[in-house]
Amino acid sequence: MSDDFDCSDIDNHLGKTMDFSPLREAIAPNDIRRWVHAMHYPNLAHFDPGHAEASVWGRLVAPQSFAIATDDGHGAAPACVGKIANSHLLFGGDEWWFYGPRIEPGDVITNTRIPFDYTVKQTGFGPTCFQRGDNNYSNQKGEEIARQRSTSIRYRAAAGGDNVKTDDFEEPEWTDEALEEMEERRFAWVRMLHDLGNKERWWDDVAVGDQLPERVFGPHSIASFATEWRAYIVNTWGTLDLRKQDLEGLGFTREMAGYENDPDMLKVNPFLTDGAYYGPSRGHLFAKYARRIGMPRGYGYGASMGSWVTDYLSGWAGQHGMVVHSVANYRGPALTGDVTIQTAEVTEKSVDADGRHLIHVKHLMKNQKGTTMCTGSAEVALPKKTG
């Protein structure tokens, strides 16, 4: 390990439960509706009263992806502990285990966060720390909802700006005809959700080699990223009883640290606490700061990308199915002006020790140029026909 990239302070935090920022109020119906809108997930069961009442749940419940919306750090907190001097951070991926209970209005979610491990490798950024940490989400009844094992990528700040792809500074131009075609492709997946409705997708009817329906959405924009940002509950003033953080103490440069979600500054000058404009998150919305950490222009949130994976698979599974485990490795960001295209292939069918009938898939996320954004695998439980 190079002398100017010392990660040894992380060892002081591994395996130790962190503090967290509890919700001040229970989950509200509009928290869920805001989330599915922001995540481009038009599943009527999660926002329309009539469809929610007619659903298998008989009421409004959140999609599986919603747990991360209740955290104060998009799930990255336990993967960002320990000081690495003069460093930047990007979200590198997620692994999820889902246990069954759904989040619904009236719930109060607790996240028990434990730093897990880290390793240092040589990448295009030079010495790079891949750090993992666990988020354990449960409700007020003590029911375990999900575990999220997040991966952060931490690297020397100087390496960020040195690795920007200048060819990607300009957004792509979309003709009216191209946008109309993209709209038709986007609606095809929405139509799949409507056609499945409250019905079962049977395990018996799925075969190895089957291709899941394509999901397309975008083009992404500063407006769409800002909509995503506001759907994470913490990103509205006063919603969480915020813990005190020291971002500079973690090694963030001063311009990328600031007072994001600082509980003391929130009472003095709340404008400075909004990460959309100041601090480590502002690179998402401002190209000037995106380029300082290695991104060519405004880019989307890793936590949102993980939610897109969960929504894609659970939307296909339907109300009687469930994503039980997934792995998502982020290879490239969603940039302003780009379109996201999701596909997946069935690779295996199995029955696990608990008797669940599982569909194994390999999933892929690319943009309109064919650039890989995310790869991974998942297991989805589906109902089995009787007889």
Tab-separated table of C-alpha atoms in Angstrom:
chain	number	residue	atom	x	y	z
A	1	MET	CA	0.000	0.000	0.000
A	2	SER	CA	1.389	3.406	-0.937
A	3	ASP	CA	2.324	5.758	1.891
A	4	ASP	CA	-0.169	8.404	0.734
A	5	PHE	CA	-3.097	5.972	0.606
A	6	ASP	CA	-3.334	4.623	4.126
A	7	CYS	CA	-6.514	2.634	4.842
A	8	SER	CA	-5.459	1.188	8.188
A	9	ASP	CA	-7.892	3.319	10.208
A	10	ILE	CA	-10.735	1.214	8.793
A	11	ASP	CA	-9.556	-1.681	10.970
A	12	ASN	CA	-10.702	0.250	14.048
A	13	HIS	CA	-14.329	0.102	12.893
A	14	LEU	CA	-14.860	-3.358	11.411
A	15	GLY	CA	-17.522	-5.448	13.133
A	16	LYS	CA	-18.654	-2.609	15.386
A	17	THR	CA	-22.261	-1.409	15.248
A	18	MET	CA	-22.539	2.217	14.111
A	19	ASP	CA	-24.995	4.849	15.214
A	20	PHE	CA	-27.837	5.729	12.871
A	21	SER	CA	-30.343	8.508	12.281
A	22	PRO	CA	-33.876	7.378	13.233
A	23	LEU	CA	-36.998	8.482	11.413
A	24	ARG	CA	-38.968	11.142	13.273
A	25	GLU	CA	-42.315	9.938	11.971
A	26	ALA	CA	-43.672	6.662	10.696
A	27	ILE	CA	-43.670	5.890	6.990
A	28	ALA	CA	-46.504	7.706	5.219
A	29	PRO	CA	-48.342	6.633	2.052
A	30	ASN	CA	-46.867	9.533	0.110
A	31	ASP	CA	-43.339	8.466	1.072
A	32	ILE	CA	-43.995	5.277	-0.886
A	33	ARG	CA	-45.674	7.043	-3.796
A	34	ARG	CA	-42.818	9.550	-4.026
A	35	TRP	CA	-40.337	6.680	-4.104
A	36	VAL	CA	-41.867	4.673	-6.958
A	37	HIS	CA	-42.318	7.878	-8.971
A	38	ALA	CA	-38.675	8.844	-8.477
A	39	MET	CA	-37.405	5.326	-9.275
A	40	HIS	CA	-39.363	5.182	-12.564
A	41	TYR	CA	-41.396	2.217	-11.252
A	42	PRO	CA	-45.002	2.658	-12.422
A	43	ASN	CA	-46.472	-0.319	-10.572
A	44	LEU	CA	-50.058	0.657	-9.745
A	45	ALA	CA	-50.129	-1.557	-6.641
A	46	HIS	CA	-47.645	0.812	-4.991
A	47	PHE	CA	-49.399	4.125	-5.599
A	48	ASP	CA	-53.015	3.780	-6.792
A	49	PRO	CA	-55.572	3.211	-3.979
A	50	GLY	CA	-57.934	1.028	-6.022
A	51	HIS	CA	-55.185	-1.243	-7.328
A	52	ALA	CA	-53.546	-1.429	-3.894
A	53	GLU	CA	-56.835	-2.552	-2.318
A	54	ALA	CA	-57.326	-5.186	-5.024
A	55	SER	CA	-53.739	-6.432	-4.735
A	56	VAL	CA	-52.622	-9.594	-2.975
A	57	TRP	CA	-51.774	-7.406	0.056
A	58	GLY	CA	-55.162	-5.687	0.149
A	59	ARG	CA	-53.554	-2.366	1.035
A	60	LEU	CA	-50.769	-0.025	0.009
A	61	VAL	CA	-47.308	-1.496	0.630
A	62	ALA	CA	-43.878	-0.357	-0.465
A	63	PRO	CA	-41.885	-2.106	-3.182
A	64	GLN	CA	-38.964	-4.232	-2.041
A	65	SER	CA	-36.548	-1.482	-3.048
A	66	PHE	CA	-37.958	0.998	-0.518
A	67	ALA	CA	-35.882	0.023	2.534
A	68	ILE	CA	-32.899	2.079	1.391
A	69	ALA	CA	-35.096	5.201	1.244
A	70	THR	CA	-35.287	5.110	5.054
A	71	ASP	CA	-31.502	5.284	5.614
A	72	ASP	CA	-29.523	8.482	6.170
A	73	GLY	CA	-26.709	7.573	3.772
A	74	HIS	CA	-28.253	5.672	0.852
A	75	GLY	CA	-26.869	2.493	2.422
A	76	ALA	CA	-23.258	3.621	2.041
A	77	ALA	CA	-22.566	4.584	5.673
A	78	PRO	CA	-21.125	1.261	6.931
A	79	ALA	CA	-18.992	1.087	3.785
A	80	CYS	CA	-17.542	4.537	4.489
A	81	VAL	CA	-15.835	4.429	7.876
A	82	GLY	CA	-12.215	5.059	8.747
A	83	LYS	CA	-10.083	7.906	7.501
A	84	ILE	CA	-8.444	7.754	4.077
A	85	ALA	CA	-6.761	11.128	3.671
A	86	ASN	CA	-7.587	13.256	0.601
A	87	SER	CA	-9.981	10.723	-0.865
A	88	HIS	CA	-13.172	10.573	-2.919
A	89	LEU	CA	-15.907	7.933	-2.841
A	90	LEU	CA	-18.184	6.263	-5.366
A	91	PHE	CA	-20.848	3.591	-4.803
A	92	GLY	CA	-19.550	0.284	-6.184
A	93	GLY	CA	-22.394	-2.184	-5.756
A	94	ASP	CA	-24.880	-3.941	-3.512
A	95	GLU	CA	-25.859	-7.396	-2.381
A	96	TRP	CA	-29.359	-7.814	-0.959
A	97	TRP	CA	-31.131	-10.517	1.024
A	98	PHE	CA	-34.905	-10.065	1.426
A	99	TYR	CA	-36.743	-11.903	4.192
A	100	GLY	CA	-40.399	-11.376	3.328
A	101	PRO	CA	-42.054	-8.622	5.413
A	102	ARG	CA	-43.051	-5.551	3.414
A	103	ILE	CA	-42.757	-1.960	4.569
A	104	GLU	CA	-46.110	-0.180	4.759
A	105	PRO	CA	-47.566	3.078	6.071
A	106	GLY	CA	-47.281	3.268	9.848
A	107	ASP	CA	-43.988	1.384	10.008
A	108	VAL	CA	-40.902	2.788	11.705
A	109	ILE	CA	-37.748	1.321	10.207
A	110	THR	CA	-34.501	0.751	12.090
A	111	ASN	CA	-31.188	0.126	10.357
A	112	THR	CA	-28.457	-1.675	12.291
A	113	ARG	CA	-25.217	-0.872	10.450
A	114	ILE	CA	-21.997	-2.839	10.785
A	115	PRO	CA	-18.800	-2.275	8.725
A	116	PHE	CA	-17.833	-5.616	7.187
A	117	ASP	CA	-14.452	-5.681	5.407
A	118	TYR	CA	-12.211	-3.996	2.821
A	119	THR	CA	-9.475	-4.728	0.312
A	120	VAL	CA	-7.072	-2.514	-1.652
A	121	LYS	CA	-6.432	-3.067	-5.357
A	122	GLN	CA	-4.792	-1.238	-8.221
A	123	THR	CA	-7.304	0.288	-10.667
A	124	GLY	CA	-7.391	3.104	-13.194
A	125	PHE	CA	-7.570	5.421	-10.164
A	126	GLY	CA	-4.342	3.966	-8.760
A	127	PRO	CA	-4.561	2.338	-5.308
A	128	THR	CA	-8.262	1.879	-4.612
A	129	CYS	CA	-10.081	0.679	-1.495
A	130	PHE	CA	-13.131	-1.536	-1.989
A	131	GLN	CA	-14.944	-1.341	1.332
A	132	ARG	CA	-18.082	-3.223	2.375
A	133	GLY	CA	-20.610	-2.721	5.133
A	134	ASP	CA	-23.958	-4.211	6.165
A	135	ASN	CA	-27.293	-2.466	6.611
A	136	ASN	CA	-29.868	-4.556	8.513
A	137	TYR	CA	-33.379	-3.166	8.125
A	138	SER	CA	-36.158	-4.117	10.553
A	139	ASN	CA	-39.534	-2.701	11.570
A	140	GLN	CA	-41.056	-1.674	14.890
A	141	LYS	CA	-42.284	-5.255	15.450
A	142	GLY	CA	-38.740	-6.567	15.289
A	143	GLU	CA	-39.297	-8.261	11.941
A	144	GLU	CA	-36.221	-8.445	9.719
A	145	ILE	CA	-36.974	-6.940	6.326
A	146	ALA	CA	-33.686	-7.040	4.432
A	147	ARG	CA	-29.908	-6.975	4.610
A	148	GLN	CA	-27.964	-4.766	2.219
A	149	ARG	CA	-24.224	-5.295	1.881
A	150	SER	CA	-22.931	-2.186	0.157
A	151	THR	CA	-19.587	-1.669	-1.537
A	152	SER	CA	-17.918	1.728	-1.704
A	153	ILE	CA	-14.954	2.616	-3.891
A	154	ARG	CA	-12.512	5.011	-2.219
A	155	TYR	CA	-9.536	6.467	-4.075
A	156	ARG	CA	-7.114	9.387	-4.014
A	157	ALA	CA	-8.801	12.690	-4.764
A	158	ALA	CA	-6.075	13.674	-7.222
A	159	ALA	CA	-6.798	10.576	-9.304
A	160	GLY	CA	-10.421	11.601	-9.897
A	161	GLY	CA	-9.939	14.613	-12.132
A	162	ASP	CA	-7.030	12.918	-13.885
A	163	ASN	CA	-9.306	10.152	-15.166
A	164	VAL	CA	-12.230	12.121	-16.597
A	165	LYS	CA	-13.261	11.092	-20.118
A	166	THR	CA	-13.431	14.421	-21.894
A	167	ASP	CA	-15.178	12.806	-24.877
A	168	ASP	CA	-18.229	12.358	-22.653
A	169	PHE	CA	-18.572	15.987	-21.530
A	170	GLU	CA	-21.414	16.688	-23.969
A	171	GLU	CA	-24.841	15.113	-23.624
A	172	PRO	CA	-26.183	13.111	-26.571
A	173	GLU	CA	-28.699	14.821	-28.840
A	174	TRP	CA	-32.038	13.014	-29.180
A	175	THR	CA	-34.240	13.642	-32.214
A	176	ASP	CA	-38.007	13.781	-31.812
A	177	GLU	CA	-38.258	10.486	-33.695
A	178	ALA	CA	-35.717	8.803	-31.414
A	179	LEU	CA	-37.515	10.044	-28.309
A	180	GLU	CA	-40.841	8.759	-29.630
A	181	GLU	CA	-39.309	5.334	-30.268
A	182	MET	CA	-37.789	5.349	-26.783
A	183	GLU	CA	-41.173	6.209	-25.303
A	184	GLU	CA	-42.722	3.175	-27.040
A	185	ARG	CA	-39.993	0.924	-25.659
A	186	ARG	CA	-40.494	2.355	-22.175
A	187	PHE	CA	-44.241	1.780	-22.263
A	188	ALA	CA	-43.785	-1.847	-23.346
A	189	TRP	CA	-42.519	-2.698	-19.861
A	190	VAL	CA	-45.318	-0.710	-18.231
A	191	ARG	CA	-47.788	-2.709	-20.317
A	192	MET	CA	-46.196	-5.920	-18.987
A	193	LEU	CA	-46.923	-4.738	-15.440
A	194	HIS	CA	-50.539	-4.009	-16.384
A	195	ASP	CA	-50.983	-7.369	-18.126
A	196	LEU	CA	-49.667	-9.308	-15.139
A	197	GLY	CA	-51.657	-7.244	-12.649
A	198	ASN	CA	-52.628	-9.315	-9.599
A	199	LYS	CA	-52.062	-12.654	-11.317
A	200	GLU	CA	-49.352	-15.201	-10.604
A	201	ARG	CA	-46.243	-15.657	-12.681
A	202	TRP	CA	-45.826	-19.396	-12.289
A	203	TRP	CA	-42.442	-21.027	-11.682
A	204	ASP	CA	-43.606	-23.894	-13.890
A	205	ASP	CA	-44.013	-21.622	-16.932
A	206	VAL	CA	-40.479	-20.188	-16.832
A	207	ALA	CA	-37.696	-21.997	-18.687
A	208	VAL	CA	-33.911	-21.771	-18.586
A	209	GLY	CA	-32.829	-19.464	-21.397
A	210	ASP	CA	-35.931	-17.272	-21.199
A	211	GLN	CA	-35.279	-13.557	-21.623
A	212	LEU	CA	-37.064	-11.173	-19.276
A	213	PRO	CA	-38.876	-8.280	-20.981
A	214	GLU	CA	-36.650	-5.301	-21.700
A	215	ARG	CA	-37.028	-2.297	-19.405
A	216	VAL	CA	-36.086	1.126	-20.801
A	217	PHE	CA	-36.278	4.545	-19.147
A	218	GLY	CA	-34.713	7.955	-19.597
A	219	PRO	CA	-33.153	10.053	-20.939
A	220	HIS	CA	-31.849	10.962	-17.494
A	221	SER	CA	-31.536	14.625	-16.600
A	222	ILE	CA	-30.663	16.932	-13.751
A	223	ALA	CA	-34.417	17.084	-13.109
A	224	SER	CA	-34.788	13.301	-12.888
A	225	PHE	CA	-31.747	12.968	-10.616
A	226	ALA	CA	-33.085	15.735	-8.366
A	227	THR	CA	-36.424	13.887	-8.212
A	228	GLU	CA	-34.580	10.747	-7.108
A	229	TRP	CA	-32.607	12.704	-4.501
A	230	ARG	CA	-35.731	14.080	-2.846
A	231	ALA	CA	-37.334	10.617	-2.599
A	232	TYR	CA	-34.705	9.507	-0.075
A	233	ILE	CA	-36.439	10.594	3.110
A	234	VAL	CA	-33.291	12.038	4.701
A	235	ASN	CA	-32.951	14.585	1.913
A	236	THR	CA	-35.857	16.695	3.158
A	237	TRP	CA	-35.081	18.979	6.104
A	238	GLY	CA	-36.101	17.649	9.499
A	239	THR	CA	-37.279	14.160	8.568
A	240	LEU	CA	-34.615	12.260	10.538
A	241	ASP	CA	-32.981	12.810	13.912
A	242	LEU	CA	-29.599	13.155	12.254
A	243	ARG	CA	-26.383	11.751	13.682
A	244	LYS	CA	-23.309	13.977	13.758
A	245	GLN	CA	-20.737	13.191	11.056
A	246	ASP	CA	-17.226	14.413	10.329
A	247	LEU	CA	-16.763	14.074	6.588
A	248	GLU	CA	-13.409	15.810	6.568
A	249	GLY	CA	-12.383	13.418	9.317
A	250	LEU	CA	-13.074	10.565	6.892
A	251	GLY	CA	-10.624	12.139	4.466
A	252	PHE	CA	-13.037	13.892	2.104
A	253	THR	CA	-11.563	17.041	0.587
A	254	ARG	CA	-13.019	20.275	1.981
A	255	GLU	CA	-14.944	21.112	-1.212
A	256	MET	CA	-16.585	17.656	-1.210
A	257	ALA	CA	-17.205	17.479	2.556
A	258	GLY	CA	-19.131	20.475	3.829
A	259	TYR	CA	-22.154	20.160	6.124
A	260	GLU	CA	-24.297	17.595	4.323
A	261	ASN	CA	-26.987	16.397	6.781
A	262	ASP	CA	-25.235	18.108	9.691
A	263	PRO	CA	-27.774	18.363	12.568
A	264	ASP	CA	-26.190	21.471	14.085
A	265	MET	CA	-25.869	23.453	10.869
A	266	LEU	CA	-29.427	22.442	9.963
A	267	LYS	CA	-30.633	24.755	12.726
A	268	VAL	CA	-28.364	27.616	11.626
A	269	ASN	CA	-28.239	27.597	7.818
A	270	PRO	CA	-30.099	24.590	6.395
A	271	PHE	CA	-29.137	25.510	2.824
A	272	LEU	CA	-25.579	24.378	3.563
A	273	THR	CA	-26.772	20.937	4.724
A	274	ASP	CA	-28.418	20.014	1.437
A	275	GLY	CA	-26.095	17.603	-0.354
A	276	ALA	CA	-27.739	18.299	-3.667
A	277	TYR	CA	-25.945	21.649	-3.660
A	278	TYR	CA	-23.011	21.334	-1.222
A	279	GLY	CA	-20.814	18.514	-0.040
A	280	PRO	CA	-20.063	15.026	-1.330
A	281	SER	CA	-23.287	14.568	-3.295
A	282	ARG	CA	-23.186	17.721	-5.418
A	283	GLY	CA	-21.188	16.062	-8.168
A	284	HIS	CA	-24.403	14.300	-9.161
A	285	LEU	CA	-26.047	17.544	-10.241
A	286	PHE	CA	-23.148	19.808	-11.174
A	287	ALA	CA	-20.711	18.860	-13.933
A	288	LYS	CA	-17.979	21.042	-12.407
A	289	TYR	CA	-17.823	18.841	-9.325
A	290	ALA	CA	-18.609	15.623	-11.173
A	291	ARG	CA	-15.411	16.111	-13.174
A	292	ARG	CA	-13.346	16.597	-10.034
A	293	ILE	CA	-14.202	13.094	-8.874
A	294	GLY	CA	-13.813	11.450	-12.270
A	295	MET	CA	-17.277	11.757	-13.880
A	296	PRO	CA	-17.726	13.642	-17.166
A	297	ARG	CA	-21.094	15.235	-16.311
A	298	GLY	CA	-24.006	14.933	-13.894
A	299	TYR	CA	-24.544	11.328	-12.887
A	300	GLY	CA	-27.092	9.204	-11.038
A	301	TYR	CA	-27.000	7.648	-7.600
A	302	GLY	CA	-25.612	4.168	-7.001
A	303	ALA	CA	-28.374	3.446	-4.520
A	304	SER	CA	-30.950	4.279	-7.192
A	305	MET	CA	-29.235	1.938	-9.629
A	306	GLY	CA	-29.530	-0.869	-7.084
A	307	SER	CA	-33.207	-0.043	-6.646
A	308	TRP	CA	-33.719	-0.191	-10.416
A	309	VAL	CA	-32.394	-3.762	-10.328
A	310	THR	CA	-34.739	-4.784	-7.512
A	311	ASP	CA	-37.760	-3.116	-9.114
A	312	TYR	CA	-37.008	-4.664	-12.500
A	313	LEU	CA	-36.920	-8.180	-11.087
A	314	SER	CA	-39.779	-7.817	-8.586
A	315	GLY	CA	-41.977	-6.146	-11.201
A	316	TRP	CA	-41.496	-9.173	-13.454
A	317	ALA	CA	-42.080	-11.591	-10.554
A	318	GLY	CA	-45.395	-9.982	-9.694
A	319	GLN	CA	-47.248	-9.718	-6.410
A	320	HIS	CA	-47.058	-13.460	-5.652
A	321	GLY	CA	-43.283	-13.565	-6.199
A	322	MET	CA	-40.328	-11.982	-4.453
A	323	VAL	CA	-36.675	-11.233	-5.019
A	324	VAL	CA	-34.912	-13.214	-2.279
A	325	HIS	CA	-31.295	-12.407	-3.117
A	326	SER	CA	-29.494	-10.215	-5.630
A	327	VAL	CA	-25.998	-9.019	-6.466
A	328	ALA	CA	-25.390	-5.820	-8.436
A	329	ASN	CA	-21.932	-4.683	-9.521
A	330	TYR	CA	-21.868	-1.086	-10.751
A	331	ARG	CA	-19.588	-0.639	-13.758
A	332	GLY	CA	-20.558	2.811	-14.966
A	333	PRO	CA	-22.975	5.580	-14.000
A	334	ALA	CA	-26.218	6.812	-15.464
A	335	LEU	CA	-25.192	10.139	-17.018
A	336	THR	CA	-27.424	13.057	-17.911
A	337	GLY	CA	-28.770	12.588	-21.414
A	338	ASP	CA	-28.355	8.811	-21.386
A	339	VAL	CA	-30.993	6.089	-21.398
A	340	THR	CA	-30.959	3.007	-19.168
A	341	ILE	CA	-31.783	-0.397	-20.677
A	342	GLN	CA	-32.266	-3.444	-18.435
A	343	THR	CA	-32.349	-7.068	-19.561
A	344	ALA	CA	-32.031	-10.448	-17.837
A	345	GLU	CA	-31.777	-14.135	-18.740
A	346	VAL	CA	-32.960	-17.182	-16.796
A	347	THR	CA	-29.936	-19.357	-16.044
A	348	GLU	CA	-31.325	-21.973	-13.639
A	349	LYS	CA	-34.393	-23.217	-11.764
A	350	SER	CA	-34.185	-24.723	-8.290
A	351	VAL	CA	-35.972	-25.511	-5.041
A	352	ASP	CA	-34.121	-24.374	-1.932
A	353	ALA	CA	-33.951	-25.929	1.542
A	354	ASP	CA	-36.994	-23.910	2.608
A	355	GLY	CA	-39.049	-25.309	-0.253
A	356	ARG	CA	-39.080	-22.073	-2.222
A	357	HIS	CA	-39.216	-22.397	-5.989
A	358	LEU	CA	-36.487	-20.147	-7.349
A	359	ILE	CA	-35.693	-18.656	-10.728
A	360	HIS	CA	-32.004	-17.746	-11.111
A	361	VAL	CA	-31.248	-14.870	-13.461
A	362	LYS	CA	-28.264	-13.012	-14.820
A	363	HIS	CA	-29.150	-9.335	-15.185
A	364	LEU	CA	-27.536	-6.558	-17.182
A	365	MET	CA	-27.882	-2.794	-17.394
A	366	LYS	CA	-26.545	-0.775	-20.341
A	367	ASN	CA	-27.013	2.664	-21.857
A	368	GLN	CA	-28.029	3.492	-25.432
A	369	LYS	CA	-24.407	3.200	-26.622
A	370	GLY	CA	-24.072	-0.323	-25.255
A	371	THR	CA	-21.844	0.773	-22.384
A	372	THR	CA	-22.250	-1.564	-19.409
A	373	MET	CA	-23.618	0.140	-16.297
A	374	CYS	CA	-24.340	-2.828	-14.033
A	375	THR	CA	-23.995	-6.611	-14.033
A	376	GLY	CA	-25.143	-9.190	-11.539
A	377	SER	CA	-27.270	-12.179	-10.624
A	378	ALA	CA	-30.355	-12.838	-8.548
A	379	GLU	CA	-32.718	-15.474	-7.254
A	380	VAL	CA	-36.440	-14.799	-7.509
A	381	ALA	CA	-39.093	-16.903	-5.721
A	382	LEU	CA	-42.216	-17.661	-7.761
A	383	PRO	CA	-45.360	-19.630	-6.904
A	384	LYS	CA	-45.621	-23.292	-7.982
A	385	LYS	CA	-48.750	-24.697	-9.567
A	386	THR	CA	-50.513	-27.362	-7.522
A	387	GLY	CA	-51.067	-30.884	-8.786
